[in-house]
Short mmCIF file of C-alpha atoms and ligand atoms in Angstrom, two decimals:
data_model
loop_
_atom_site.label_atom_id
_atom_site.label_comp_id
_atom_site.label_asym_id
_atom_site.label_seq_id
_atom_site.Cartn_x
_atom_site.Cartn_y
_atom_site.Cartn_z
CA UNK W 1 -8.57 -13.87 14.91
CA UNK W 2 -7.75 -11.69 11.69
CA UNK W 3 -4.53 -11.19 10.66
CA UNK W 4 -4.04 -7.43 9.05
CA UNK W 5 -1.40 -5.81 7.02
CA UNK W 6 -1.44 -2.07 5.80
CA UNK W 7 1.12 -1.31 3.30
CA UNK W 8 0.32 2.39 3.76
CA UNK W 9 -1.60 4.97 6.51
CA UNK W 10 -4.45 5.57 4.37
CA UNK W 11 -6.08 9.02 6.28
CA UNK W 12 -9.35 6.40 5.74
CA UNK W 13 -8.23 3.31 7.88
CA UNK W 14 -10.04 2.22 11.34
CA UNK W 15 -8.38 -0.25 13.60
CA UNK W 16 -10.83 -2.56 15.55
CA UNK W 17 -8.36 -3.52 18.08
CA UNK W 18 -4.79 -4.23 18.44
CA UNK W 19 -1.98 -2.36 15.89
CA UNK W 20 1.30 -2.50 15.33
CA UNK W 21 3.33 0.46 13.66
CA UNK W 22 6.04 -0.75 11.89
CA UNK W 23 8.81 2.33 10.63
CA UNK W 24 12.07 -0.36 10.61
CA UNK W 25 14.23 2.02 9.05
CA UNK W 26 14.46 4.20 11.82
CA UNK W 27 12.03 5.22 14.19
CA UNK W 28 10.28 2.08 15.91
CA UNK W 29 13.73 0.66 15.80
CA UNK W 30 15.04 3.72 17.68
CA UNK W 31 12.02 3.56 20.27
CA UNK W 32 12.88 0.22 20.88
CA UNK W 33 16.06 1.20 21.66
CA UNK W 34 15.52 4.29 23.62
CA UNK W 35 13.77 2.10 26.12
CA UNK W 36 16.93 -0.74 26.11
CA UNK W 37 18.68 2.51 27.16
CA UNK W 38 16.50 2.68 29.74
CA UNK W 39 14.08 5.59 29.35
CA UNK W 40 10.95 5.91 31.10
CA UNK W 41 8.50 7.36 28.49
CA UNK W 42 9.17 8.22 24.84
CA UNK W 43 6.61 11.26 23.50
CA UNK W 44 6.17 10.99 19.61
CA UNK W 45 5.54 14.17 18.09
CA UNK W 46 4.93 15.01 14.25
CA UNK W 47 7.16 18.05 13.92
CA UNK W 48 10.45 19.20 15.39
CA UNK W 49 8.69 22.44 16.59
CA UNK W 50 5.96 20.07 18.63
CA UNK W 51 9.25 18.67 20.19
CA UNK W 52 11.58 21.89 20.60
CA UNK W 53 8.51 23.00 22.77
CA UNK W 54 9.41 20.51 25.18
CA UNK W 55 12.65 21.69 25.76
CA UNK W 56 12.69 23.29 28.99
CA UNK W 57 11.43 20.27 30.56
CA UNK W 58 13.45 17.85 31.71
CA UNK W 59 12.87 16.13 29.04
CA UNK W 60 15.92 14.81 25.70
CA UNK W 61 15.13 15.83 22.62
CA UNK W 62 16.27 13.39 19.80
CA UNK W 63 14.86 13.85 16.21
CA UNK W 64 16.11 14.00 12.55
CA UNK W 65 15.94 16.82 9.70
CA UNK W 66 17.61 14.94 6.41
CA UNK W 67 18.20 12.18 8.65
CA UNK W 68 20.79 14.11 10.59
CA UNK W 69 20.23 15.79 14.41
CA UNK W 70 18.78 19.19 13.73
CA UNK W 71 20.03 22.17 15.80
CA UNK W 72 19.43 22.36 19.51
CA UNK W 73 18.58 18.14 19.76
CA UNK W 74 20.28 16.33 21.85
CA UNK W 75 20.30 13.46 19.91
CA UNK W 76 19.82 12.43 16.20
CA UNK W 77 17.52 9.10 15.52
CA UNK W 78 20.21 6.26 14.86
CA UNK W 79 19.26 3.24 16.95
CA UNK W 80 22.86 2.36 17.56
CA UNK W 81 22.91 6.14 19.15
CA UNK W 82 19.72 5.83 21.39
CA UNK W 83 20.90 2.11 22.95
CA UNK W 84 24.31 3.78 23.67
CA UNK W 85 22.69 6.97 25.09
CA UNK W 86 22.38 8.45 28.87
CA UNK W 87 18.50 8.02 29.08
CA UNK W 88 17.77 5.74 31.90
CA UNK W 89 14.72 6.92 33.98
CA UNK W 90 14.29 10.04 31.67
CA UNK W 91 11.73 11.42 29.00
CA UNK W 92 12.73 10.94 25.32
CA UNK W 93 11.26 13.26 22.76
CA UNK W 94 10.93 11.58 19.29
CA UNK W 95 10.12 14.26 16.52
CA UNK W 96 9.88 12.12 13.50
CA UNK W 97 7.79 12.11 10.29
CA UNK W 98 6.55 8.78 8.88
CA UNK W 99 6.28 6.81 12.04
CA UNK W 100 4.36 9.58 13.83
CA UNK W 101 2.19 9.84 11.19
CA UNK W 102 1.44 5.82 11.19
CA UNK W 103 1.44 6.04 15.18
CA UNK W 104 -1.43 8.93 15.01
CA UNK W 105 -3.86 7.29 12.62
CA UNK W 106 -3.77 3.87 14.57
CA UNK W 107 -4.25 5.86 18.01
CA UNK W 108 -7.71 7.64 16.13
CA UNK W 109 -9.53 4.64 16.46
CA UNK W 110 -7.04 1.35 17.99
CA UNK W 111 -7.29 -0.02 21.12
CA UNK W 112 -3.75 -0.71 21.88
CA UNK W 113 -1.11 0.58 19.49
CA UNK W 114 2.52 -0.74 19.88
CA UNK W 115 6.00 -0.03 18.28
CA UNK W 116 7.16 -2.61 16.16
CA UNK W 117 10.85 -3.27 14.74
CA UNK W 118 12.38 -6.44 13.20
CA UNK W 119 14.90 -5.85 16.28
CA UNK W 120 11.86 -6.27 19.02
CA UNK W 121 10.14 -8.32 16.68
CA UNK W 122 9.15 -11.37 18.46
CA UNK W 123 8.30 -9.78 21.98
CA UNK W 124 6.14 -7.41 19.83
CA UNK W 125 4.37 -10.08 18.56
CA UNK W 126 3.61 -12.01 21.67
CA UNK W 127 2.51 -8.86 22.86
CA UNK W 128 0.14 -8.12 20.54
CA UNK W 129 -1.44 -11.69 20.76
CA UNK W 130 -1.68 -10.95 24.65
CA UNK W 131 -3.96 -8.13 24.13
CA UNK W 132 -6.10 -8.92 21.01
CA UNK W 133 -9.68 -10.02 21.05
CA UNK W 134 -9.97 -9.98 16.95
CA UNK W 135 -7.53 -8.58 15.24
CA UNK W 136 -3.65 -7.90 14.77
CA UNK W 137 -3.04 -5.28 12.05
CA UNK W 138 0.23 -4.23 11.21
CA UNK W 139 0.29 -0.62 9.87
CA UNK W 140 3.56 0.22 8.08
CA UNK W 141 4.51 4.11 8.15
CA UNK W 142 5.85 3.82 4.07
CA UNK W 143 7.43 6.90 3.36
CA UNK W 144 6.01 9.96 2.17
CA UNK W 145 3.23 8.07 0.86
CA UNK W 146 5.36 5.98 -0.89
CA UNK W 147 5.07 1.92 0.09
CA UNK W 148 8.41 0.60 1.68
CA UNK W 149 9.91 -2.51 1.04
CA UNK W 150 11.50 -2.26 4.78
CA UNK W 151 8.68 -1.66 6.57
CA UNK W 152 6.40 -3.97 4.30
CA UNK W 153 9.38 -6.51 5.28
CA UNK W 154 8.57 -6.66 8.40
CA UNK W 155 5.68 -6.68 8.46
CA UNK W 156 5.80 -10.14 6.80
CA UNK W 157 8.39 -11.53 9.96
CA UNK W 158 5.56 -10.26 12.26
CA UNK W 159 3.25 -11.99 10.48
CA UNK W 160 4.78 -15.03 10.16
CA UNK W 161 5.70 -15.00 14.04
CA UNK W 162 1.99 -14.67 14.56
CA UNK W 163 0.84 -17.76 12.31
CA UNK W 164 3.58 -19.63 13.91
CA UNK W 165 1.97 -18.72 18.12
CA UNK W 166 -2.06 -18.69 17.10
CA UNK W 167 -4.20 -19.80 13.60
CA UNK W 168 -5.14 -16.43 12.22
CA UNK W 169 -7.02 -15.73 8.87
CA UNK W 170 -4.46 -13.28 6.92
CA UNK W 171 -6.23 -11.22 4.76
CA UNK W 172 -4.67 -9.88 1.33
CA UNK W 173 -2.24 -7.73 2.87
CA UNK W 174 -0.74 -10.31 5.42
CA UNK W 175 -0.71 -12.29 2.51
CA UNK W 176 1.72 -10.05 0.46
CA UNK W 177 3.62 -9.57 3.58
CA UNK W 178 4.38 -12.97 3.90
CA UNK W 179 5.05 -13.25 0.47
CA UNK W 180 7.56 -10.89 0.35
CA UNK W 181 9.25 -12.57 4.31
CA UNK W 182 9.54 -15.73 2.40
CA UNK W 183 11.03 -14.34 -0.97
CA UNK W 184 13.81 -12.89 1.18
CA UNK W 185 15.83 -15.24 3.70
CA UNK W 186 18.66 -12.54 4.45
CA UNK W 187 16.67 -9.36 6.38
CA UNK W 188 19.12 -7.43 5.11
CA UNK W 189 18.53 -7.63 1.70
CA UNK W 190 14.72 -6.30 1.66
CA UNK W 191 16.37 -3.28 3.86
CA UNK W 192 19.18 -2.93 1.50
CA UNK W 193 17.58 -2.12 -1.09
CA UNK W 194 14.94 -0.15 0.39
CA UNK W 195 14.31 4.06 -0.57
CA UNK W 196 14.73 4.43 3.29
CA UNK W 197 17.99 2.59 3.04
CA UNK W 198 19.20 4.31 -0.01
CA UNK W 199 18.42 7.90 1.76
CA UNK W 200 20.47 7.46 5.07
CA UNK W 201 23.38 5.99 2.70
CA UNK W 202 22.97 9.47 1.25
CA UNK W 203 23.82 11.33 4.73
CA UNK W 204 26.63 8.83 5.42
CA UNK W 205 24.33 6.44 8.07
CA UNK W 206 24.40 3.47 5.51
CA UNK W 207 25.79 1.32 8.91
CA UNK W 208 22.21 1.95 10.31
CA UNK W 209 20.36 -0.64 7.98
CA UNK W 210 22.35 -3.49 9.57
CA UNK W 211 21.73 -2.69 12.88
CA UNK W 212 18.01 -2.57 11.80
CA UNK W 213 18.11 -5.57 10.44
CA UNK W 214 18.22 -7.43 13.42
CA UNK W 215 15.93 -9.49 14.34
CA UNK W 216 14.42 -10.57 18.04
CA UNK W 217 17.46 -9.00 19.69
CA UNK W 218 15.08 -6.67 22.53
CA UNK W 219 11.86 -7.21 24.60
CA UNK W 220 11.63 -3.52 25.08
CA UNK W 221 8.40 -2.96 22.99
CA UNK W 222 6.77 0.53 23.30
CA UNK W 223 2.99 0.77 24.16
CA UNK W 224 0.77 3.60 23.72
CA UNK W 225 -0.50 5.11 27.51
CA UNK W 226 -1.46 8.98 27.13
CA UNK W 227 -0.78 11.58 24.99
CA UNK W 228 0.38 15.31 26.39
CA UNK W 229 -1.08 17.80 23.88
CA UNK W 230 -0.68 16.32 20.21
CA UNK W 231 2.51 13.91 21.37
CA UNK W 232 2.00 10.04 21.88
CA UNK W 233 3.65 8.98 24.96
CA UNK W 234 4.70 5.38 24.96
CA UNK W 235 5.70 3.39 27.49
CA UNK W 236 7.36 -0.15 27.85
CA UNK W 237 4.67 -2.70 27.68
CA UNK W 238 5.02 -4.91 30.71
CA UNK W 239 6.40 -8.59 29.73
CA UNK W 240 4.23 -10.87 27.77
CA UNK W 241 3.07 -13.60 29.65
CA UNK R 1 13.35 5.23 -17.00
CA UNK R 2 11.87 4.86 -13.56
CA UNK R 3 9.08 2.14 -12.80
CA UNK R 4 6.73 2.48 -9.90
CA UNK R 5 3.95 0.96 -8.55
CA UNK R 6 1.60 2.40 -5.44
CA UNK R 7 -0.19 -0.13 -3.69
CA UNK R 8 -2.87 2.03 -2.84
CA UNK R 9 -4.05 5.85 -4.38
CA UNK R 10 -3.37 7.86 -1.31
CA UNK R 11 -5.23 11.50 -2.17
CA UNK R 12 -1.33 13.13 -1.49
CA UNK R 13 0.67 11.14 -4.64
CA UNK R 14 1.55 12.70 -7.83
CA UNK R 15 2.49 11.55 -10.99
CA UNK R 16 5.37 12.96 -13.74
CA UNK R 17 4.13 11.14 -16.39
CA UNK R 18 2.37 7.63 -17.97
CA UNK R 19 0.32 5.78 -15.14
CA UNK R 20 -1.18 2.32 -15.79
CA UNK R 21 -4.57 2.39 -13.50
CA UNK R 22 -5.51 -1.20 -12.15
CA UNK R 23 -8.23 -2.65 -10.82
CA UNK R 24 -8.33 -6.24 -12.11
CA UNK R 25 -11.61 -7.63 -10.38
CA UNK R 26 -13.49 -6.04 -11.82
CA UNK R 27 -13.24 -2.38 -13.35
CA UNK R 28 -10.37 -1.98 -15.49
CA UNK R 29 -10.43 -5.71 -16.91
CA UNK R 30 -14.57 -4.91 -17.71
CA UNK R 31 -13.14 -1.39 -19.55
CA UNK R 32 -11.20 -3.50 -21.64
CA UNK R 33 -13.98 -6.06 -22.58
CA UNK R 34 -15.93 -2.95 -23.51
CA UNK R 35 -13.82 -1.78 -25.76
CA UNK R 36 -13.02 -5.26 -27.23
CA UNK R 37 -16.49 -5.57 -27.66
CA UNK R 38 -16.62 -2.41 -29.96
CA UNK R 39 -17.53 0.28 -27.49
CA UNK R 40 -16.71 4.33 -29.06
CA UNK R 41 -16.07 5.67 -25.71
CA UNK R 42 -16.10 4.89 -21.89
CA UNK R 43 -17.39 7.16 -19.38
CA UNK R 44 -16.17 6.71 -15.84
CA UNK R 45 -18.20 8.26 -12.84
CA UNK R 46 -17.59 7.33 -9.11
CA UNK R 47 -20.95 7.33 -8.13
CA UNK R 48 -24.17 5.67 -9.64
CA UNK R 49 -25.81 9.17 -9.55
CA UNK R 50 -23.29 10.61 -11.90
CA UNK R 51 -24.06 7.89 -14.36
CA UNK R 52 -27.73 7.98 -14.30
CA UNK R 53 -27.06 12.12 -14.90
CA UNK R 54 -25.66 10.35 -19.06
CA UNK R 55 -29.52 8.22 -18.88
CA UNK R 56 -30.99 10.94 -21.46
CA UNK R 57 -28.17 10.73 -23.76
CA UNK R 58 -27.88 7.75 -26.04
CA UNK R 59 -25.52 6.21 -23.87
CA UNK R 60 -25.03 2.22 -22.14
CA UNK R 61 -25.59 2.11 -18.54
CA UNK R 62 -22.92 -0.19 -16.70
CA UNK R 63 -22.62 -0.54 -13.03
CA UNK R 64 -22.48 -2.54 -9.94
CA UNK R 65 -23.88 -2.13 -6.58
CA UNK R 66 -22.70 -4.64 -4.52
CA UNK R 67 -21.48 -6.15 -7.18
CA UNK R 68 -24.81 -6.62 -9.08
CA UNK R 69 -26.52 -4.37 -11.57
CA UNK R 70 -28.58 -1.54 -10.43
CA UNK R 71 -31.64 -0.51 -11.01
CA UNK R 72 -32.22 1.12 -14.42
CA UNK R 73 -28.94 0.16 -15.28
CA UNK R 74 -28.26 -1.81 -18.98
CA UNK R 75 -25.59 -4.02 -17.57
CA UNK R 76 -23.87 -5.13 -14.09
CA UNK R 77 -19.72 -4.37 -13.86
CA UNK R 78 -19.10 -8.32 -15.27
CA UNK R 79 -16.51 -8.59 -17.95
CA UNK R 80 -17.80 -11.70 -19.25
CA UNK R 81 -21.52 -10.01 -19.88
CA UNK R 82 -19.11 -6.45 -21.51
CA UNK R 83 -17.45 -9.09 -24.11
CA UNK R 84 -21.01 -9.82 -25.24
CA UNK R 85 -22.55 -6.60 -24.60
CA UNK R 86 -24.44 -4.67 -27.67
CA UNK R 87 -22.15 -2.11 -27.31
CA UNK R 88 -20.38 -1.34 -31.09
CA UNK R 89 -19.75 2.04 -32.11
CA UNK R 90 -21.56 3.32 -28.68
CA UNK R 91 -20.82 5.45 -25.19
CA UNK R 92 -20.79 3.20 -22.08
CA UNK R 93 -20.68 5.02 -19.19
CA UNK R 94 -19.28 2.62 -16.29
CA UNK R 95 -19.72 3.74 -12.58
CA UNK R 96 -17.24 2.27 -10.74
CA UNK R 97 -15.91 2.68 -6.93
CA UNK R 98 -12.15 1.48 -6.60
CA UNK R 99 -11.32 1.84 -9.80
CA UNK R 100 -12.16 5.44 -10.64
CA UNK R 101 -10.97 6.92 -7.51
CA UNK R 102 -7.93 5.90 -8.85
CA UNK R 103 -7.88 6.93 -12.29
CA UNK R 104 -9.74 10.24 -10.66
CA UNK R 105 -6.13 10.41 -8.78
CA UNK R 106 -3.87 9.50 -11.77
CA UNK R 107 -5.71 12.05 -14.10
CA UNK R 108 -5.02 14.83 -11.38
CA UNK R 109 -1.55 15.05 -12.10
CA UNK R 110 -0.12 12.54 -15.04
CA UNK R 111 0.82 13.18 -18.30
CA UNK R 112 -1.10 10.03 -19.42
CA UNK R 113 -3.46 7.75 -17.60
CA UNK R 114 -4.16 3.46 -18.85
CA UNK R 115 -6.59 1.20 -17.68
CA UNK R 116 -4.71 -2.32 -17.42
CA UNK R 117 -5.65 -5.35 -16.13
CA UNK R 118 -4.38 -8.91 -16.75
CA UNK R 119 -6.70 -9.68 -19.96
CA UNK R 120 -4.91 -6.73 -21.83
CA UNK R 121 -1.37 -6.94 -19.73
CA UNK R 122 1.28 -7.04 -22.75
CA UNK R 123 -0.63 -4.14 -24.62
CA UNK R 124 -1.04 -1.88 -21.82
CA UNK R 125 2.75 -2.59 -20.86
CA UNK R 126 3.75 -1.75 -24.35
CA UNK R 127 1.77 1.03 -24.94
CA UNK R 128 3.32 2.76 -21.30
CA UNK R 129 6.54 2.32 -22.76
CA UNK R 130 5.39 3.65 -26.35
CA UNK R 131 4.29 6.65 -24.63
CA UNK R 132 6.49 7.51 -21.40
CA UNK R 133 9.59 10.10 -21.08
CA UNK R 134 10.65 9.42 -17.29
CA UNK R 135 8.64 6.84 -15.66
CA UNK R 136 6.23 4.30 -15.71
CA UNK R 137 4.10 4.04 -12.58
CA UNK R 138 1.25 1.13 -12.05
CA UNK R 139 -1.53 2.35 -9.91
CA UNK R 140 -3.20 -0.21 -7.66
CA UNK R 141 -7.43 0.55 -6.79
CA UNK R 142 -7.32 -1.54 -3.78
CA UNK R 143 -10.51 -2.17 -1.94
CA UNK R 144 -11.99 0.63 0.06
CA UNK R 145 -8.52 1.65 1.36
CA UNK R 146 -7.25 -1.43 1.57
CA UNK R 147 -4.35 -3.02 -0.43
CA UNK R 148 -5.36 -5.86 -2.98
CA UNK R 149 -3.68 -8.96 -3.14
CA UNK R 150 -5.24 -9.37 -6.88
CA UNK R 151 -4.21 -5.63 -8.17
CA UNK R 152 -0.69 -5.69 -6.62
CA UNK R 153 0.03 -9.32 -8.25
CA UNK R 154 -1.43 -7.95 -11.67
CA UNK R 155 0.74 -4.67 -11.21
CA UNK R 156 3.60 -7.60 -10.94
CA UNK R 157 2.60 -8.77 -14.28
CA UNK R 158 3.18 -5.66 -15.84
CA UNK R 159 6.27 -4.57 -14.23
CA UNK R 160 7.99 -7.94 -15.15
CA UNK R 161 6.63 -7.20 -18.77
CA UNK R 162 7.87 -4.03 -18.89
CA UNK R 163 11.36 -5.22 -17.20
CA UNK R 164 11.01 -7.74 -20.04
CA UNK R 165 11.25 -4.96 -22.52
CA UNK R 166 13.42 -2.13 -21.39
CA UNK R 167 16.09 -1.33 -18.91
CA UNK R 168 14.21 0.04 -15.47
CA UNK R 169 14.93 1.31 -12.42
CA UNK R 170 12.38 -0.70 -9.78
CA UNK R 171 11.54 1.04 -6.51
CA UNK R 172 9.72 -0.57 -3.17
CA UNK R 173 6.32 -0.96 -5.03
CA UNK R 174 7.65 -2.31 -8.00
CA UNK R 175 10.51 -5.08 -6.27
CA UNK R 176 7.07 -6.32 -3.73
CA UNK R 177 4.86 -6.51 -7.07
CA UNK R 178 7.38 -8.12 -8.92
CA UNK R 179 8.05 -10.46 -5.62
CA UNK R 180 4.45 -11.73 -5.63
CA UNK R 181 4.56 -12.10 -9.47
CA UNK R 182 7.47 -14.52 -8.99
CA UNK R 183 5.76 -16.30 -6.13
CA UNK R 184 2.60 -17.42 -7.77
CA UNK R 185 2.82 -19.12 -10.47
CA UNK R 186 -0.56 -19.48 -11.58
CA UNK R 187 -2.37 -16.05 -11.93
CA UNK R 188 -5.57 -17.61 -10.71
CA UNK R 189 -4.03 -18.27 -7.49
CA UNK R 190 -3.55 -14.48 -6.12
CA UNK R 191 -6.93 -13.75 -7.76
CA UNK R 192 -9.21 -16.29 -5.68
CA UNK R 193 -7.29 -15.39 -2.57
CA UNK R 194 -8.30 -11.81 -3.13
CA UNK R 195 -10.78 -10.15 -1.23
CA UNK R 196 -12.22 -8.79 -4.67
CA UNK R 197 -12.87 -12.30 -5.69
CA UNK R 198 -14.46 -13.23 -2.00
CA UNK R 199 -17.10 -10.87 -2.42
CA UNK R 200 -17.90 -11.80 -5.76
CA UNK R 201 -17.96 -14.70 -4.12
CA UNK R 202 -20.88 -13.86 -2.13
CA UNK R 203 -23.07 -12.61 -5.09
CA UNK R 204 -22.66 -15.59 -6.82
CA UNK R 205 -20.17 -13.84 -9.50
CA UNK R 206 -17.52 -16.20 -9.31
CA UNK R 207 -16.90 -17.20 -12.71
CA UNK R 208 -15.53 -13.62 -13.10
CA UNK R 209 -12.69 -14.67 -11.30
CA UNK R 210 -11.28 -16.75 -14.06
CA UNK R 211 -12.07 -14.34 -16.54
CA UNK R 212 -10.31 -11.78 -14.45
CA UNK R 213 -7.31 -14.25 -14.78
CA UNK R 214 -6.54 -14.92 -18.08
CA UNK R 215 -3.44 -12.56 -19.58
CA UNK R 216 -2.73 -11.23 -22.30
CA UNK R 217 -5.52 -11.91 -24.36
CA UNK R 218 -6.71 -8.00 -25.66
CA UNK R 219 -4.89 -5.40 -27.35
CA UNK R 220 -7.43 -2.99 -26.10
CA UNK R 221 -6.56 -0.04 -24.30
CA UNK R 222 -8.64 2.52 -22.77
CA UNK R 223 -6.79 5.93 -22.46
CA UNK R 224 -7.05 9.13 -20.78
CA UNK R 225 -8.61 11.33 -23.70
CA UNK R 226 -10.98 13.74 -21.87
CA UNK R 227 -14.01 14.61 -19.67
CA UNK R 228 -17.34 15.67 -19.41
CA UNK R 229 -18.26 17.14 -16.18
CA UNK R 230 -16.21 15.17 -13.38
CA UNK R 231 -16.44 11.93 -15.80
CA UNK R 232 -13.00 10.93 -17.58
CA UNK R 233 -13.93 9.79 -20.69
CA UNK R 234 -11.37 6.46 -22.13
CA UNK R 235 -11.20 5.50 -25.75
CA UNK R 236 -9.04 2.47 -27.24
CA UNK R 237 -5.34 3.45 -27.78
CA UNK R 238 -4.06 3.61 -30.73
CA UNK R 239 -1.47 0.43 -31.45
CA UNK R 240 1.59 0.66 -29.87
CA UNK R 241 4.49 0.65 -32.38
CA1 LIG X 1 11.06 4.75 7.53
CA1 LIG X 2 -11.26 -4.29 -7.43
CA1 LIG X 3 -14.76 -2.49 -8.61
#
């Protein structure tokens, strides 16, 4: 079994079989979350007009513009917000920019593609083990192109958790990944000093980073089932056995 | 002064000003060799086509296809065999995959553009800072799209050589780089482990490896100084102050 990291979502890549998207800082956090909450399907769409077209379904919207709740959401994209919010057995609309874009590329060619957080970290894992034949690869979103030491992060605590459940080969990716899990024994650190970190300390949501920077706390991990038009709807991936 | 390093040349990244192009195994170590070895100029073409297009002129033919020489071609892509190589006062025009998609990228948009490898590490970190205004940004090939355990621990070397020097500001690329830097203390160990060096592996190349390893040990330093047709053309920087 191979053991894959992607620091970046290279238009280029293929996926052979199972993938992971990993956008810590915020949105697979917030997915996770969403579905703690209770909701029944998350759609993850690239732009906030692709969401505000959903709007007179009964659907909530919940996106970010500048990391705040642009006009006419429902809901911004703070996973402390989505686990508090009044979701359960409704449709979530997640208009968000990095982690879409990560989500998209590993749909192209992926057989399964699941969310990935440090806070659903370990159920994500198992998960992925459950449904791969040859290979795991972590794909982190980065952020506008740029690497990020978040999502990089953990992608190193998934890989470790992998190593730990199954002997894997890690290729040079997983290798830096783990590199960088073992350089760092506080998770918040790595997400500290992150660009992603830096930015929502910018717009006053600094007390996001420790929230993400939980780890293991949820089993809620969000699988890809069906798309509606250009949106990704995920759904909770039933328990790992 | 900002330092930077991109794991990976997505087609969408832009440069303000100096980039240091790596691609350790082989390209960018081989450039160096060339020049050590007396070479006027270096040609870089991404295909082998291009290259053969220079056969007429009274140029060197360097290249690899699968990591061995091609047909019709003077010499293979080995940096051992460019150290050696006939090449004083003369145009070698290198065809190269990794490695000049990425200087291809860098010259799109920077002010200046370095080939850097381990072998000439101090020089080309010293000659960044000789020449940059803003920011110093380390350029990783990779491997077909994929990230390179051996280029992202070399781009370590030079960040913690340029930290060495002058007061920077690090961002995600540069903290991970610098991270595997710290974690291995022998450079030989990131380089073996690297897919590069498996392949080379396979062609029975893998004394290159070691080569590829040793730092510091050239003050040469190809830079950006033209082109002809879509080759960039590389001469030896002049010594940094
Ligand atoms: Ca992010
Ligand atoms: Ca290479
Ligand atoms: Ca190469």
């Amino acid at each position: 079994m191979r053991l894959r990291v992607d620091p970046l979502p290279l238009p280029e890549l293929a996926f052979a079989d199972v993938v992971l998207v990993v956008d810590v800082i915020r949105a697979t956090t917030t997915a996770a979350c969403f579905l703690e909450a209770g909701a029944e399907a998350l759609y993850l769409t690239s732009s906030l007009e692709t969401a505000r077209a959903f709007k007179d379904q009964d659907v909530v919207l919940a996106g970010e513009e500048g990391g705040l709740r642009p006009p006419g959401f429902d809901l911004g994209n703070s996973p402390r917000e989505a686990l508090e919010a009044p979701v359960g057995g409704r449709t979530v609309v997640m208009s968000t920019t990095n982690g879409t874009r990560a989500a998209h590329l590993a749909a192209k060619t992926a057989k399964h593609v699941l969310l990935a957080s440090l806070f659903n970290a370990h159920a994500a894992a198992r998960k992925a083990l459950e449904l791969a034949t040859e290979e795991v690869a972590i794909l982190c979103a980065g952020k506008e192109g740029r690497v990020g030491l978040d999502d990089l992060y953990t992608a190193g605590v998934l890989a470790e958790y992998l190593l730990l459940m199954r002997e894997m080969s890690p290729e040079d990716g997983a290798r830096i990944a783990l590199t960088l899990k073992r350089a760092y024994p506080d998770p918040l650190e790595p997400l500290s000093l992150s660009a992603a970190a830096q930015a929502l300390k910018g717009v006053g949501l600094e007390a996001d980073v420790p929230f993400c920077a939980q780890v293991a706390q949820s089993s809620a991990v969000p699988i890809l089932s069906g798309r509606v038009g250009e949106a990704l709807i995920f759904k909770r991936a039933g328990k790992a056995s």
